Amino acid sequence: MAREELTRLTGNGNGECGKDDCPNLYRTASGSIIVQGDVSDAFRPPQGEGLVEIPENVLREAIRALGW
C-alpha cells in the first residue's frame, strides 16, 4: 500500500512537525488506522507485529480529525 492511498489524520501543517515525517496516524480505505512513530522496545511483540511510540497530542489530533 502506498502512502498516497492513505488519509493522513495528523501533521497536516499544524504543530512542530508540519508536513514532515514525524509521528502520524493514517486511515486506510477500509477504515483501519496505521501508526507512524518511533520504534519502541517496550516488549517483544509477536512475529509480524511491531511497536511504535507516538506522542499523546498526535493521538488527540487524530481523534479530532475523525470526529470521535
PDB file of C-alpha atoms in Angstrom:
ATOM      1  CA  MET A   1       0.000   0.000   0.000  1.00  0.00           C
ATOM      2  CA  ALA A   2       1.400   3.396  -0.959  1.00  0.00           C
ATOM      3  CA  ARG A   3       1.255   6.390   1.357  1.00  0.00           C
ATOM      4  CA  GLU A   4      -0.756   8.227  -1.289  1.00  0.00           C
ATOM      5  CA  GLU A   5      -3.580   5.713  -0.780  1.00  0.00           C
ATOM      6  CA  LEU A   6      -3.931   6.688   2.896  1.00  0.00           C
ATOM      7  CA  THR A   7      -5.807   9.568   4.507  1.00  0.00           C
ATOM      8  CA  ARG A   8      -3.450  11.445   6.786  1.00  0.00           C
ATOM      9  CA  LEU A   9      -5.196  12.305  10.048  1.00  0.00           C
ATOM     10  CA  THR A  10      -2.392  14.246  11.757  1.00  0.00           C
ATOM     11  CA  GLY A  11       0.509  16.545  10.975  1.00  0.00           C
ATOM     12  CA  ASN A  12      -1.183  18.383   8.129  1.00  0.00           C
ATOM     13  CA  GLY A  13       0.707  21.612   8.717  1.00  0.00           C
ATOM     14  CA  ASN A  14      -0.108  22.226  12.371  1.00  0.00           C
ATOM     15  CA  GLY A  15       2.255  21.692  15.248  1.00  0.00           C
ATOM     16  CA  GLU A  16       6.002  21.388  15.383  1.00  0.00           C
ATOM     17  CA  CYS A  17       6.392  18.851  12.563  1.00  0.00           C
ATOM     18  CA  GLY A  18       4.099  20.394   9.991  1.00  0.00           C
ATOM     19  CA  LYS A  19       4.095  18.203   6.902  1.00  0.00           C
ATOM     20  CA  ASP A  20       7.383  16.448   7.714  1.00  0.00           C
ATOM     21  CA  ASP A  21       7.693  12.758   8.536  1.00  0.00           C
ATOM     22  CA  CYS A  22       7.021  12.928  12.259  1.00  0.00           C
ATOM     23  CA  PRO A  23       4.767  10.589  14.245  1.00  0.00           C
ATOM     24  CA  ASN A  24       1.439  10.459  12.402  1.00  0.00           C
ATOM     25  CA  LEU A  25      -1.767   8.465  12.101  1.00  0.00           C
ATOM     26  CA  TYR A  26      -3.342   7.492   8.800  1.00  0.00           C
ATOM     27  CA  ARG A  27      -6.652   5.895   7.850  1.00  0.00           C
ATOM     28  CA  THR A  28      -6.901   3.202   5.180  1.00  0.00           C
ATOM     29  CA  ALA A  29      -9.737   2.864   2.664  1.00  0.00           C
ATOM     30  CA  SER A  30     -11.117   0.002   4.782  1.00  0.00           C
ATOM     31  CA  GLY A  31     -11.151   2.175   7.928  1.00  0.00           C
ATOM     32  CA  SER A  32      -8.093   0.719   9.671  1.00  0.00           C
ATOM     33  CA  ILE A  33      -5.574   3.013  11.348  1.00  0.00           C
ATOM     34  CA  ILE A  34      -1.861   2.983  10.523  1.00  0.00           C
ATOM     35  CA  VAL A  35       0.532   4.462  13.087  1.00  0.00           C
ATOM     36  CA  GLN A  36       3.898   6.022  12.212  1.00  0.00           C
ATOM     37  CA  GLY A  37       6.215   6.690  15.119  1.00  0.00           C
ATOM     38  CA  ASP A  38       9.469   5.904  16.827  1.00  0.00           C
ATOM     39  CA  VAL A  39      10.221   2.201  17.163  1.00  0.00           C
ATOM     40  CA  SER A  40       9.667   1.054  20.737  1.00  0.00           C
ATOM     41  CA  ASP A  41      11.334  -1.815  22.553  1.00  0.00           C
ATOM     42  CA  ALA A  42       8.898  -1.790  25.500  1.00  0.00           C
ATOM     43  CA  PHE A  43       8.341  -5.520  24.969  1.00  0.00           C
ATOM     44  CA  ARG A  44       8.778  -8.079  22.215  1.00  0.00           C
ATOM     45  CA  PRO A  45       5.579  -8.318  20.111  1.00  0.00           C
ATOM     46  CA  PRO A  46       4.564 -11.463  18.219  1.00  0.00           C
ATOM     47  CA  GLN A  47       6.255 -12.138  14.888  1.00  0.00           C
ATOM     48  CA  GLY A  48       4.855  -9.937  12.126  1.00  0.00           C
ATOM     49  CA  GLU A  49       3.873  -7.142  14.528  1.00  0.00           C
ATOM     50  CA  GLY A  50       5.748  -4.056  15.658  1.00  0.00           C
ATOM     51  CA  LEU A  51       5.552  -1.452  18.393  1.00  0.00           C
ATOM     52  CA  VAL A  52       5.687   2.277  17.767  1.00  0.00           C
ATOM     53  CA  GLU A  53       5.527   5.161  20.192  1.00  0.00           C
ATOM     54  CA  ILE A  54       3.635   8.364  19.409  1.00  0.00           C
ATOM     55  CA  PRO A  55       3.072  11.489  21.492  1.00  0.00           C
ATOM     56  CA  GLU A  56      -0.352  11.853  23.125  1.00  0.00           C
ATOM     57  CA  ASN A  57      -1.048  15.040  21.158  1.00  0.00           C
ATOM     58  CA  VAL A  58      -0.816  13.081  17.885  1.00  0.00           C
ATOM     59  CA  LEU A  59      -3.498  10.668  19.072  1.00  0.00           C
ATOM     60  CA  ARG A  60      -5.702  13.566  20.239  1.00  0.00           C
ATOM     61  CA  GLU A  61      -5.317  15.278  16.851  1.00  0.00           C
ATOM     62  CA  ALA A  62      -6.381  12.075  15.061  1.00  0.00           C
ATOM     63  CA  ILE A  63      -9.422  11.700  17.307  1.00  0.00           C
ATOM     64  CA  ARG A  64     -10.476  15.272  16.479  1.00  0.00           C
ATOM     65  CA  ALA A  65      -9.923  14.651  12.759  1.00  0.00           C
ATOM     66  CA  LEU A  66     -12.185  11.580  12.927  1.00  0.00           C
ATOM     67  CA  GLY A  67     -14.849  13.471  14.887  1.00  0.00           C
ATOM     68  CA  TRP A  68     -14.788  10.989  17.790  1.00  0.00           C
TER      69      TRP A  68
END
